[in-house]
Coordinates of C-alpha atoms and ligand atoms in Angstrom, one line a residue:
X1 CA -13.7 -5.5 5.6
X2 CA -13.8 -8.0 8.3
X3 CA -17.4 -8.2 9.2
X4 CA -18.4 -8.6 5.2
X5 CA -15.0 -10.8 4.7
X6 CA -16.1 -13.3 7.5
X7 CA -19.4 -13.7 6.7
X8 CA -19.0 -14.4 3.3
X9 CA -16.6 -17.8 4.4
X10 CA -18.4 -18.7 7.7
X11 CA -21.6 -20.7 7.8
X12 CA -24.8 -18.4 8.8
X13 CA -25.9 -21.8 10.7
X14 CA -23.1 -22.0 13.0
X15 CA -21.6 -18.5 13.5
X16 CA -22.7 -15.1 14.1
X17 CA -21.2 -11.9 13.7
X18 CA -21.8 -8.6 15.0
X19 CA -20.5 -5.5 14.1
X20 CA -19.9 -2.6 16.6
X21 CA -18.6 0.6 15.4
X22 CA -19.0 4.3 16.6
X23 CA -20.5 7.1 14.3
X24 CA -19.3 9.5 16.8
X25 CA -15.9 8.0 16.8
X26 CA -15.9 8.0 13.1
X27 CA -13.1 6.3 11.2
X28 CA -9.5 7.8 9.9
X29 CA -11.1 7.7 6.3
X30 CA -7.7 8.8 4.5
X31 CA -7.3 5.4 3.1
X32 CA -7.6 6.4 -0.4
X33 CA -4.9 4.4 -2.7
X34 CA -4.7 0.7 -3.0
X35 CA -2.8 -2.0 -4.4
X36 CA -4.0 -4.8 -6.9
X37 CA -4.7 -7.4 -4.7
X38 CA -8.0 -5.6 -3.4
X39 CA -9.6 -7.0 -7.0
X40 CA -9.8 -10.2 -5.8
X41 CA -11.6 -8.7 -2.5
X42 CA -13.7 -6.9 -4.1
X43 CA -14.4 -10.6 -6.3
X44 CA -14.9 -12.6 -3.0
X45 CA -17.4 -10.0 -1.9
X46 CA -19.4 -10.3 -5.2
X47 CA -18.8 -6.6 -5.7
X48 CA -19.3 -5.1 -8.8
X49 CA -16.5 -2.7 -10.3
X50 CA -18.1 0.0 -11.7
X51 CA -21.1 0.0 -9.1
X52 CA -18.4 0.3 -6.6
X53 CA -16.5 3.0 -8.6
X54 CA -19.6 4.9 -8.8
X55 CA -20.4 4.8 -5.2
X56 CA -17.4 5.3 -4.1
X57 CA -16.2 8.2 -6.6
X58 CA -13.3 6.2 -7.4
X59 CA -10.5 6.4 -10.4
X60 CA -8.1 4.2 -11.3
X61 CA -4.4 3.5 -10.3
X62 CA -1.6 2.2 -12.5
X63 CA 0.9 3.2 -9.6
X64 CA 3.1 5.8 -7.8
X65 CA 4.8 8.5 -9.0
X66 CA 7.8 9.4 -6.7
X67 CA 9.0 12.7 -7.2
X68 CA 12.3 14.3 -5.6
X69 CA 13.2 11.3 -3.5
X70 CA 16.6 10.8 -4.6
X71 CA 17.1 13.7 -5.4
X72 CA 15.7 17.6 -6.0
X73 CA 14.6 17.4 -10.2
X74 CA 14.6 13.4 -9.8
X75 CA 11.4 11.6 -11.2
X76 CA 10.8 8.0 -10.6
X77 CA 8.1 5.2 -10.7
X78 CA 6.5 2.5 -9.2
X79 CA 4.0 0.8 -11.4
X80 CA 1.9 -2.5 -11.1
X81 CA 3.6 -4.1 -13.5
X82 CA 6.6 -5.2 -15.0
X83 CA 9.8 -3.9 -17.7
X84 CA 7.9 -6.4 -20.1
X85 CA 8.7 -10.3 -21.0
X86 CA 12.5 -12.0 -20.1
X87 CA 14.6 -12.2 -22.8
X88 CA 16.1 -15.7 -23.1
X89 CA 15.4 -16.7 -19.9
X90 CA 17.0 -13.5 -18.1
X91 CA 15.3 -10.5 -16.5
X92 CA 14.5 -7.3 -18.7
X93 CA 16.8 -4.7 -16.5
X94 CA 19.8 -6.8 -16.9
X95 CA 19.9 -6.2 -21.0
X96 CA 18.4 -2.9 -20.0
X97 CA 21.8 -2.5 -17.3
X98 CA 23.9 -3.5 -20.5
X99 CA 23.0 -1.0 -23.1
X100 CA 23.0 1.7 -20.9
X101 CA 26.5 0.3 -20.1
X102 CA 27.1 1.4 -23.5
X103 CA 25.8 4.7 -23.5
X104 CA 22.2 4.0 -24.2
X105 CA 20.2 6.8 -22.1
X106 CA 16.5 5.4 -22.7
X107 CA 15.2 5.1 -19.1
X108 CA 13.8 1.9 -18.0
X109 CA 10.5 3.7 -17.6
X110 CA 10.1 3.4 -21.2
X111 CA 9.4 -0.2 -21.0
X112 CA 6.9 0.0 -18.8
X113 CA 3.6 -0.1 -19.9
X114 CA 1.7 1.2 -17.2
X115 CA 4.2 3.7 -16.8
X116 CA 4.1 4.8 -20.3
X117 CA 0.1 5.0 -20.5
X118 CA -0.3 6.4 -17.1
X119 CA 1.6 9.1 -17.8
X120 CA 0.1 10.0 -21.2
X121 CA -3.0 10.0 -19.0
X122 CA -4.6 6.9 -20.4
X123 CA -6.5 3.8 -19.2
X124 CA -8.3 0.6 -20.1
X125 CA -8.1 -2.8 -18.1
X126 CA -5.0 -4.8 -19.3
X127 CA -5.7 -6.7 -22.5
X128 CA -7.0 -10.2 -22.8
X129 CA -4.6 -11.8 -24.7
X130 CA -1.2 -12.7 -22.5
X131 CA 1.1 -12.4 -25.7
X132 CA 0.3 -8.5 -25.8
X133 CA 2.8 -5.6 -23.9
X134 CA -0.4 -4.4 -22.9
X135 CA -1.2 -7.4 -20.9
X136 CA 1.6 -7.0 -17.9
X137 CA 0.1 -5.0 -15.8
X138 CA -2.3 -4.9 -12.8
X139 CA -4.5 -1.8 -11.9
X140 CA -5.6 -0.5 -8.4
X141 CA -7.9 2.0 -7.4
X142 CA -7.8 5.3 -5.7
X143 CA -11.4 6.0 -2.9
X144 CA -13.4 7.9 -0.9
X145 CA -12.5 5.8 2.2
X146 CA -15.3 6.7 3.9
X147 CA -17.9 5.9 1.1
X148 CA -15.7 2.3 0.7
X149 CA -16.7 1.5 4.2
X150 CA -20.2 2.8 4.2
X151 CA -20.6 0.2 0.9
X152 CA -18.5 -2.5 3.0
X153 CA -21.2 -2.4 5.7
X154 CA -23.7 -3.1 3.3
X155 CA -22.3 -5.6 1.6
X156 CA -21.9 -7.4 5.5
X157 CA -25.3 -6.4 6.3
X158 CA -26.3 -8.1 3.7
X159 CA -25.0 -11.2 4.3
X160 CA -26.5 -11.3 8.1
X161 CA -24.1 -9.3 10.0
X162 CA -25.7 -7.8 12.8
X163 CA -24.5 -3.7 13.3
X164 CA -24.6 -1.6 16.2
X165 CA -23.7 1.6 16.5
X166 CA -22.4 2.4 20.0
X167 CA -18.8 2.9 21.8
X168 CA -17.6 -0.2 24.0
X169 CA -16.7 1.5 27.2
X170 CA -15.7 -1.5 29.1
X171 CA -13.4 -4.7 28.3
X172 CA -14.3 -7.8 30.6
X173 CA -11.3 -10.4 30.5
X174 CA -11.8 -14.1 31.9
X175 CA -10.0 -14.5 35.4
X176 CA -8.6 -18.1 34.3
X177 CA -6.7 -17.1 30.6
X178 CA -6.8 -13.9 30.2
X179 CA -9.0 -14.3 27.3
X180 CA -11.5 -11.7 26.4
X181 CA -15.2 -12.6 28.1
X182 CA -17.6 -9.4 27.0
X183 CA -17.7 -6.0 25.8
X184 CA -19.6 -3.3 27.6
X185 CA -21.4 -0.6 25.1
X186 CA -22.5 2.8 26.4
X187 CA -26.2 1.8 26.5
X188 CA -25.1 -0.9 29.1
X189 CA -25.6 -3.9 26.7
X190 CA -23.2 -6.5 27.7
X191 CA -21.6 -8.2 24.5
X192 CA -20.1 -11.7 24.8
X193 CA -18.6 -13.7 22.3
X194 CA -15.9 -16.3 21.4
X195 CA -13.5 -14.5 19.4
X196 CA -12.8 -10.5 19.2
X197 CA -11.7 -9.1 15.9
X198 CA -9.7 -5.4 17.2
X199 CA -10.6 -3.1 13.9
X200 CA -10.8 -0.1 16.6
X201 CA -7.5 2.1 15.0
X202 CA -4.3 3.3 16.4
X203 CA -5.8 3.1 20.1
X204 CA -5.8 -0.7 19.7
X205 CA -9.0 -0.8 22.1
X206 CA -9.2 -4.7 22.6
X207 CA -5.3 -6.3 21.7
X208 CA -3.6 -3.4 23.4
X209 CA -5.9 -1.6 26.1
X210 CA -7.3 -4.4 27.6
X211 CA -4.9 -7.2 26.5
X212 CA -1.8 -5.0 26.5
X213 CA 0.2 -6.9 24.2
X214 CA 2.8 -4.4 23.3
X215 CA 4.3 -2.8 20.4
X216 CA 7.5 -2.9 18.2
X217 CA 8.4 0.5 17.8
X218 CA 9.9 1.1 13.7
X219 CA 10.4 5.0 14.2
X220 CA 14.1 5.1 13.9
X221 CA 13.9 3.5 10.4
X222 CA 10.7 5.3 9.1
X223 CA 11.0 8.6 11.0
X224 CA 7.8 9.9 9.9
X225 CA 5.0 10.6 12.9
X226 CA 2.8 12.8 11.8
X227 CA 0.0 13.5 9.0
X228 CA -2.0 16.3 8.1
X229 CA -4.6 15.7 5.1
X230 CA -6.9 18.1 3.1
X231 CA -8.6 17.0 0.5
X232 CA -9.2 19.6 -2.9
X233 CA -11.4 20.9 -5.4
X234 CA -10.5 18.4 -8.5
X235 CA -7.9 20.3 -10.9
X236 CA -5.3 20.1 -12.5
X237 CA -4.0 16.5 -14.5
X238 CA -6.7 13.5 -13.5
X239 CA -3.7 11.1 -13.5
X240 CA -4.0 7.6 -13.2
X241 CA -1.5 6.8 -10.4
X242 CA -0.5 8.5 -7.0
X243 CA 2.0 11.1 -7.1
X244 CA 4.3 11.1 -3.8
X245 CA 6.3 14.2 -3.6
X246 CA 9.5 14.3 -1.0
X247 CA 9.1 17.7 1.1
X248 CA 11.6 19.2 3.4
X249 CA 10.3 17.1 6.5
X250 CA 8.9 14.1 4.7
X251 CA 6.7 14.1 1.7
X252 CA 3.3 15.0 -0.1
X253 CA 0.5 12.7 -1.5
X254 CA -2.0 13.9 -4.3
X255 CA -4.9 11.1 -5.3
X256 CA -7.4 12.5 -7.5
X257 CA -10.5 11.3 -7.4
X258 CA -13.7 12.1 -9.4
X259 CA -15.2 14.6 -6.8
X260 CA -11.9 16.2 -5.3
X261 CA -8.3 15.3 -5.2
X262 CA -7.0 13.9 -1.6
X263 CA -3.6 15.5 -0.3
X264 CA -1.2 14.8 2.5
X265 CA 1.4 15.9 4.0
X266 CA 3.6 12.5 6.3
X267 CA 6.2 14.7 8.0
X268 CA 8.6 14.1 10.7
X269 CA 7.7 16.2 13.9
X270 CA 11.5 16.3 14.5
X271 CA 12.1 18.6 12.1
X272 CA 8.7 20.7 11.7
X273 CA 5.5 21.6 13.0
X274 CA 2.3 21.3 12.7
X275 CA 1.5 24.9 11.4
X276 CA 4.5 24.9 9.1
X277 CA 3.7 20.9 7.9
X278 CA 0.1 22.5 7.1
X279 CA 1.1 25.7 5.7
X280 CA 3.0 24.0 3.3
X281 CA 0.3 21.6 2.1
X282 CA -2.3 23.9 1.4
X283 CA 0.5 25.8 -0.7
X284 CA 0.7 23.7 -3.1
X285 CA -3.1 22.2 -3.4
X286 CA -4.1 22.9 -7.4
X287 CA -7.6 23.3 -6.4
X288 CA -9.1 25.2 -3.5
X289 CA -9.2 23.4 -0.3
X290 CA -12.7 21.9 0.7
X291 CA -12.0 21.2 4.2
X292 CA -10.0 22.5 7.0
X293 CA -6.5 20.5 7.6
X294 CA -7.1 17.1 9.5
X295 CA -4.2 16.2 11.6
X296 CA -3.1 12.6 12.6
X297 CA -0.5 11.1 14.9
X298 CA 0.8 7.5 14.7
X299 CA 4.1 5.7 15.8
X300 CA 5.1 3.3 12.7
X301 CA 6.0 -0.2 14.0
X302 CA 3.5 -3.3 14.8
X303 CA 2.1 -5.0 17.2
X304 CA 4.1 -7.4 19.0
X305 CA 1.3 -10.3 18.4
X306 CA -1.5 -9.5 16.2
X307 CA -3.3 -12.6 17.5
X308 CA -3.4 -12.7 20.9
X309 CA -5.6 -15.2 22.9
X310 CA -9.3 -14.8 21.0
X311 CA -8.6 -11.3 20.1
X312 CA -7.1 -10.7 16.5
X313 CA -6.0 -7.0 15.6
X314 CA -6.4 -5.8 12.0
X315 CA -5.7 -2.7 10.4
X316 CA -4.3 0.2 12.4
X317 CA -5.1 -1.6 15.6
X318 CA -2.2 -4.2 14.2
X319 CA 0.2 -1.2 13.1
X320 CA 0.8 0.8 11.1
X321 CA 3.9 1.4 8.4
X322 CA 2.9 4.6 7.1
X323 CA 1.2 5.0 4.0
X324 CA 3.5 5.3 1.3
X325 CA 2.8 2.4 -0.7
X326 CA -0.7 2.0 0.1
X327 CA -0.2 -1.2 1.7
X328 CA -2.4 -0.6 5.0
X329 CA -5.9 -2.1 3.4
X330 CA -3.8 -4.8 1.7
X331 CA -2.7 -5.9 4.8
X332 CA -6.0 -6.1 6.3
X333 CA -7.1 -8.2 3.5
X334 CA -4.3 -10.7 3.7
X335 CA -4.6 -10.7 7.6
X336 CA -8.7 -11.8 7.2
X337 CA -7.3 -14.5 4.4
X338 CA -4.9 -15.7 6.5
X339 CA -7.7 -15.8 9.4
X340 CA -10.0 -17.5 7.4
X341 CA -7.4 -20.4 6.6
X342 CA -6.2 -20.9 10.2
X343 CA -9.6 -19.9 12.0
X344 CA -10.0 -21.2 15.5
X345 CA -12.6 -23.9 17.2
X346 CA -13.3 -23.6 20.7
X347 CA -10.4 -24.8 22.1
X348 CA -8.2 -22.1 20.7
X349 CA -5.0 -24.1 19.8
X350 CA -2.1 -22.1 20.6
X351 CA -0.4 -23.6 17.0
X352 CA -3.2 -21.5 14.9
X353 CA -1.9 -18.3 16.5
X354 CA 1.4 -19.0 16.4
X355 CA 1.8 -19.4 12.8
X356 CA -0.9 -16.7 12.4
X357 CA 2.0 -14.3 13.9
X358 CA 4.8 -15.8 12.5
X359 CA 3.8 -15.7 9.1
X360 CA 2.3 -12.2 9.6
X361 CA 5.6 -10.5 11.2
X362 CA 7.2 -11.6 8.1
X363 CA 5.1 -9.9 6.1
X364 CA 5.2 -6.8 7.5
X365 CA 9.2 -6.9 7.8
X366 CA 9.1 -7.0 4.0
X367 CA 7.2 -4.5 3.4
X368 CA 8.7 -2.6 6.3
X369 CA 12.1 -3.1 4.2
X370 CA 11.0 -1.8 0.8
X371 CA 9.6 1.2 2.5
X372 CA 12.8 2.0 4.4
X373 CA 14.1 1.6 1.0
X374 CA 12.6 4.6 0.2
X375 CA 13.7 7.1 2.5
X376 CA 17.8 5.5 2.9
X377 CA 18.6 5.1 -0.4
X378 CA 18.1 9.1 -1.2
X379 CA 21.6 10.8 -2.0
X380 CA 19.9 13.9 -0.3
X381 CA 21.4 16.0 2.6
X382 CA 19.6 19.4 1.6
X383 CA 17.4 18.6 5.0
X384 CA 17.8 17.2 8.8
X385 CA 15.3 14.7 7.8
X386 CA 16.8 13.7 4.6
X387 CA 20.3 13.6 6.3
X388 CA 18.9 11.6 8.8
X389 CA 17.4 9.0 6.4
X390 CA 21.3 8.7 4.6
X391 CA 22.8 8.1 7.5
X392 CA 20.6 5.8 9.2
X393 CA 21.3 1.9 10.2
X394 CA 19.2 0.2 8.6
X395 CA 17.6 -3.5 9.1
X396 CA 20.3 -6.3 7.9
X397 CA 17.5 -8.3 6.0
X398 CA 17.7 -5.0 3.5
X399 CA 21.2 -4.2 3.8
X400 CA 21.8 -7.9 2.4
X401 CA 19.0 -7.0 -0.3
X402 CA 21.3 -4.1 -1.3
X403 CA 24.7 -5.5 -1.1
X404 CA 23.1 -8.3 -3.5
X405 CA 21.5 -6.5 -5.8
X406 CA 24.7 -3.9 -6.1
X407 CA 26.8 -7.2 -6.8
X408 CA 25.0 -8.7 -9.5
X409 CA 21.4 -6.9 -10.1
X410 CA 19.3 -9.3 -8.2
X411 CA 16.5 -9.4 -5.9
X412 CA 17.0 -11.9 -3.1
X413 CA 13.4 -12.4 -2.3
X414 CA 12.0 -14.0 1.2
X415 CA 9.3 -15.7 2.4
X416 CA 5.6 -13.6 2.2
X417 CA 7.3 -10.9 0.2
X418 CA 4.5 -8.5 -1.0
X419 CA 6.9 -6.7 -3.5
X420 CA 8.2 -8.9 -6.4
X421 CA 11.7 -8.5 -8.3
X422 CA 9.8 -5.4 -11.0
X423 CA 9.0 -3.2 -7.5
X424 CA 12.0 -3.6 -5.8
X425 CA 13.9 -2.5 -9.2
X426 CA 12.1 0.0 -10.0
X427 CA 13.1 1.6 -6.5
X428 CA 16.4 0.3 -6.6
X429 CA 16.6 1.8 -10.4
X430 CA 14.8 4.6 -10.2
X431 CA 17.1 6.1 -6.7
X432 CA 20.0 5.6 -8.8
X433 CA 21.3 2.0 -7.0
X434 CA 22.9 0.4 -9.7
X435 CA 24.7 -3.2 -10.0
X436 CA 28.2 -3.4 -10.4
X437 CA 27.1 -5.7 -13.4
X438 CA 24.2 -7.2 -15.3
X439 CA 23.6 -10.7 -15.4
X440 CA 26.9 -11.9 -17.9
X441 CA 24.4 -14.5 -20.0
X442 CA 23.0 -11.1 -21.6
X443 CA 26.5 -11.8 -23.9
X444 CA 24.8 -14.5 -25.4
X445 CA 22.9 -12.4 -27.5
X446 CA 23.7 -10.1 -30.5
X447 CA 24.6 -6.6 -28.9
X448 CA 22.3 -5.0 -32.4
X449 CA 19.4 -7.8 -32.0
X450 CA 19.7 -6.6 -28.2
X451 CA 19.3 -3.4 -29.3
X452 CA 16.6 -3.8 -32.4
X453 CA 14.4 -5.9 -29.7
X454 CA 14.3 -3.2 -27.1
X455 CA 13.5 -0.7 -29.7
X456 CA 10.8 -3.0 -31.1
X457 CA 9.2 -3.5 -27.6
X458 CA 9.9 0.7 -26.3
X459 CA 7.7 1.7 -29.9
X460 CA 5.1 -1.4 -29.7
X461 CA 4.7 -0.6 -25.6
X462 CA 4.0 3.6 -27.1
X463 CA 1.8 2.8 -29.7
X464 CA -0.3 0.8 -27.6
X465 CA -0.2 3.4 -25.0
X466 CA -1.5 5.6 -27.0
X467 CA -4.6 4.2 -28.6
X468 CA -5.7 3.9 -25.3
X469 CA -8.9 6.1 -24.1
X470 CA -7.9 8.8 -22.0
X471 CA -8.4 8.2 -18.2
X472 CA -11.3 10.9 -17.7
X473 CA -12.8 9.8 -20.6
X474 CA -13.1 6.0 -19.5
X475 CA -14.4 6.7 -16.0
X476 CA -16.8 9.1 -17.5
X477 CA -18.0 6.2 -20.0
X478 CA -17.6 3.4 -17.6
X479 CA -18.0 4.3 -13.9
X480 CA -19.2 7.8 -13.4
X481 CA -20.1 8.9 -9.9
X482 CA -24.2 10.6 -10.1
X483 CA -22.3 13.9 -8.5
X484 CA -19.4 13.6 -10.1
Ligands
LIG501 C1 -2.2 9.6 7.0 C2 -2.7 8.3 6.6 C3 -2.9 7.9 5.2 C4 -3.3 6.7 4.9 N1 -3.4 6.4 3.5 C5 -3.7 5.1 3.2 C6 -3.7 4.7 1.8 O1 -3.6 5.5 0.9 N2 -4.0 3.4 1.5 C7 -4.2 2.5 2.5 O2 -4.4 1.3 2.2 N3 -4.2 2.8 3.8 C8 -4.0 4.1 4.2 N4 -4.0 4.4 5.5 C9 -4.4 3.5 6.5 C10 -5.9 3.3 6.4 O3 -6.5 4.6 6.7 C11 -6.4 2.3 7.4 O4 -5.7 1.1 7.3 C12 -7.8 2.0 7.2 O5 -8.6 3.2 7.1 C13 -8.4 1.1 8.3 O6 -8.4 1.8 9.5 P1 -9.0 1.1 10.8 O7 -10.3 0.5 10.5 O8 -7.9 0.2 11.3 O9 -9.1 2.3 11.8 P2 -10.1 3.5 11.9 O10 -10.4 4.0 10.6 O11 -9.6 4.4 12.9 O12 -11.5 2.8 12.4 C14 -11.6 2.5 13.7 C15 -13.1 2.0 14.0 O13 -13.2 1.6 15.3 C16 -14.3 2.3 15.9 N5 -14.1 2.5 17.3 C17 -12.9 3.0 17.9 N6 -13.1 3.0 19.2 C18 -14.3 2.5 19.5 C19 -15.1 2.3 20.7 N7 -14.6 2.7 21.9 N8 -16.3 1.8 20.6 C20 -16.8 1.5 19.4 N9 -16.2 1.7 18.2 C21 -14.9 2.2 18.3 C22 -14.4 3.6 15.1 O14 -15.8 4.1 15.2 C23 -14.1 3.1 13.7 O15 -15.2 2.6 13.1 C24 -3.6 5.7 5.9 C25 -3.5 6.0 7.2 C26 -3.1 7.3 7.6 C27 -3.0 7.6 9.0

């Protein structure tokens, strides 16, 4: 991503890039569910959709499916989009907040479009015209990670950047500043540059080996430490969104893609083991498993500066939050926007940096918070870990997002929020934290017009819904993968 994102912004004249990367290394590759913003990535880069859906084997994404998280039998949501239009002026949940006030028991999933057609197993690109229900939503994609970066490298290649396969074995710094001078690969080549972009994965090769630059440590907020991953033969429902499942010691992801399904298993090593973490993923694989059961290690937290001298880090050499929102290649792509806006000349002014990282820990706090979200607002206690997560402190930029929404049903947003006001209720909603009281201008309207114009838009969101092409049936039409 940052080889083929750099040299589409930087002049061929004046810079060059090279790309070093190890096939005997190899790369984590369980990246396999994104978020909406990679669209306008994949635009920058020229990329086609369906050429990359076909070479990648992808399918499409209308969201997450939580299941279990607040509690054993509960089912919640969190789709790229929103409970439709505001109504006078005023935000969809709040009228939502007063009918069921009055003993209405329609769940606000119902007014969710994506929702609503993702889980009829339907899906077409969001309609042109703006007016429609079936126009508020974005769409994501699930991957073959590994395929993604093998058509990445292409894409870079083909804009000049030079790639070498090889392992750096050797980090020169400069004795004055402390800035990086040269790489040394395994066939002796020495590497100089002027700026060092770390992509090298949780052992942070450049920004924490050689530059040792420390790292914030999030563990007692997201607890979980541990992965184990085996990807499926493809049965069972070929939904359009991610379905998350809590689990005794954490919880399960299934991504279906058009040549297998991905699974996961994000536990806790606290409170169970490897064998018994693995044991109980292959359990409950719908397909037989096509690969023995990859295990992964990580500490969730950042890095304490991603850009550090001439070195930036990106991806899980910057952190890492764990992946249940998807949100690790999104924040590689903002990190290589932000980059590109505040890039460097030779005399490295400390200012660029500085607001690099400040704007960037923001970001990640945010997102940091809506995933804590996840785990402390279950009513669970049936397991340590879910005890734990209860019971836990949590950060005070949440705990006031909480307390406000619980007052009044709104979202105080901050600076570089990823997550707008729709995500944050759908979690909030959906785990069963509810205001005290919706917004008191919903009054203003007729309580049976209220209740007529909800109707209207719950049917209207259904019907379109339904005339959509099924899922399969549009990736088969539209994107097909040759093996697939
Ligand atoms: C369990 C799990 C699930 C995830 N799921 C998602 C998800 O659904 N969505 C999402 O957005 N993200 C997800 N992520 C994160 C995602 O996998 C990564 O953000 C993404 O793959 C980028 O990884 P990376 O390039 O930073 O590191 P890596 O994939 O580890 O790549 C490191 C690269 O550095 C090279 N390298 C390392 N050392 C050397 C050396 N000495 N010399 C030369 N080259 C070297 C390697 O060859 C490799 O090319 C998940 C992560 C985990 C752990």
């Amino acid at each position: 991503m940052a080889a083929a994102v750099l040299a589409r912004f930087l002049r061929p004249q004046s810079t060059s890039i090279r790309l070093i990367e190890s096939e005997e290394i190899g790369i984590v590759g369980v990246g396999e569910a994104t978020v909406p913003v990679i669209q306008a990535l994949n635009g920058l880069l020229g990329i086609d959709e369906r050429d990359f859906m076909r070479a990648t084997q992808a399918t499409f994404k209308l969201g997450i499916e939580f299941r279990d998280w607040s509690r054993v039998g509960n089912v919640h949501f969190h789709f790229f989009g929103d409970f439709g239009a505001p109504i006078e002026g005023i935000a969809p949940h709040h009228h939502w907040l007063k009918l069921r006030q009055l003993g209405d028991s329609t769940p606000i999933a119902d007014y969710s479009f994506p929702y609503v057609a993702g889980k009829l197993g339907r899906f077409a690109p969001p309609a042109g015209d703006s007016r429609s229900e079936a126009a508020s939503y974005k769409y994501a994609y699930h991957f073959d990670a590994g395929l993604y970066a093998r058509y990445l490298r292409a894409n870079a290649e083909g804009r000049g950047v030079q790639r070498t396969d090889g392992k750096v074995v050797d980090v020169q710094l400069r004795g004055e500043d402390g800035f990086i001078q040269a790489l040394t690969l395994d066939s002796g080549e020495r590497v100089e540059a002027d700026f060092f972009i770390d992509a090298s994965g949780f052992r942070g090769l450049l920004i924490e080996q050689a530059l040792k630059t420390g790292y914030e440590d999030w563990t007692h907020w997201l607890p979980c430490d541990r992965a184990v991953a085996v990807p499926c033969e493809r049965a069972g429902e070929f939904t359009p969104y991610t379905m998350s499942s809590a689990r005794a010691a954490g919880w399960q992801w299934r991504i279906p893609l058009q040549h297998r399904t991905g699974n996961g298993y994000v536990y806790c090593s606290r409170y169970t083991s490897d064998d018994e973490a693995a044991k109980n993923l292959l359990d409950t694989l719908d397909g037989r498993a096509l690969a023995e059961p990859r295990f992964l290690k990580f500490t969730t937290g950042r890095r304490k500066r991603f850009w550090n001298r001439n070195c930036l880090a990106v991806g899980l050499a910057a952190g890492f939050m764990e992946p249940l929102e998807s949100t690790s290649i999104q924040l590689i792509q903002t990190a290589l926007a932000r980059l590109v806006d505040l890039f460097p000349d030779s005399r490295f002014d400390p200012t660029l940096s500085d607001e690099y990282n400040r704007v960037s820990v923001n970001e990640f706090e945010r997102i940091r918070d809506f995933l804590i979200l996840h785990y402390c607002a279950t009513e669970r206690g049936d397991t340590p870990l879910w005890n734990y997560c209860r019971t836990m402190s949590i950060p005070a930029s949440l705990q006031h997002k909480i307390e406000v929404f619980r007052s009044c049903g709104r979202v105080p947003l901050l600076s570089e929020e990823s997550y707008q006001e729709p995500s944050w209720v759908s979690i909030f909603l959906g785990q069963h934290v509810y205001p005290g009281r919706y917004d008191p201008l919903v009054d203003n309207i007729d309580t049976d017009r209220l209740r007529r114009g909800l109707l209207h838009r719950r049917d209207t969101i259904r019907k379109l819904a339904q005339a959509l092409p099924a899922h399969s049936d549009f990736v088969a039409r539209h994107c097909a993968a040759a093996a697939a």
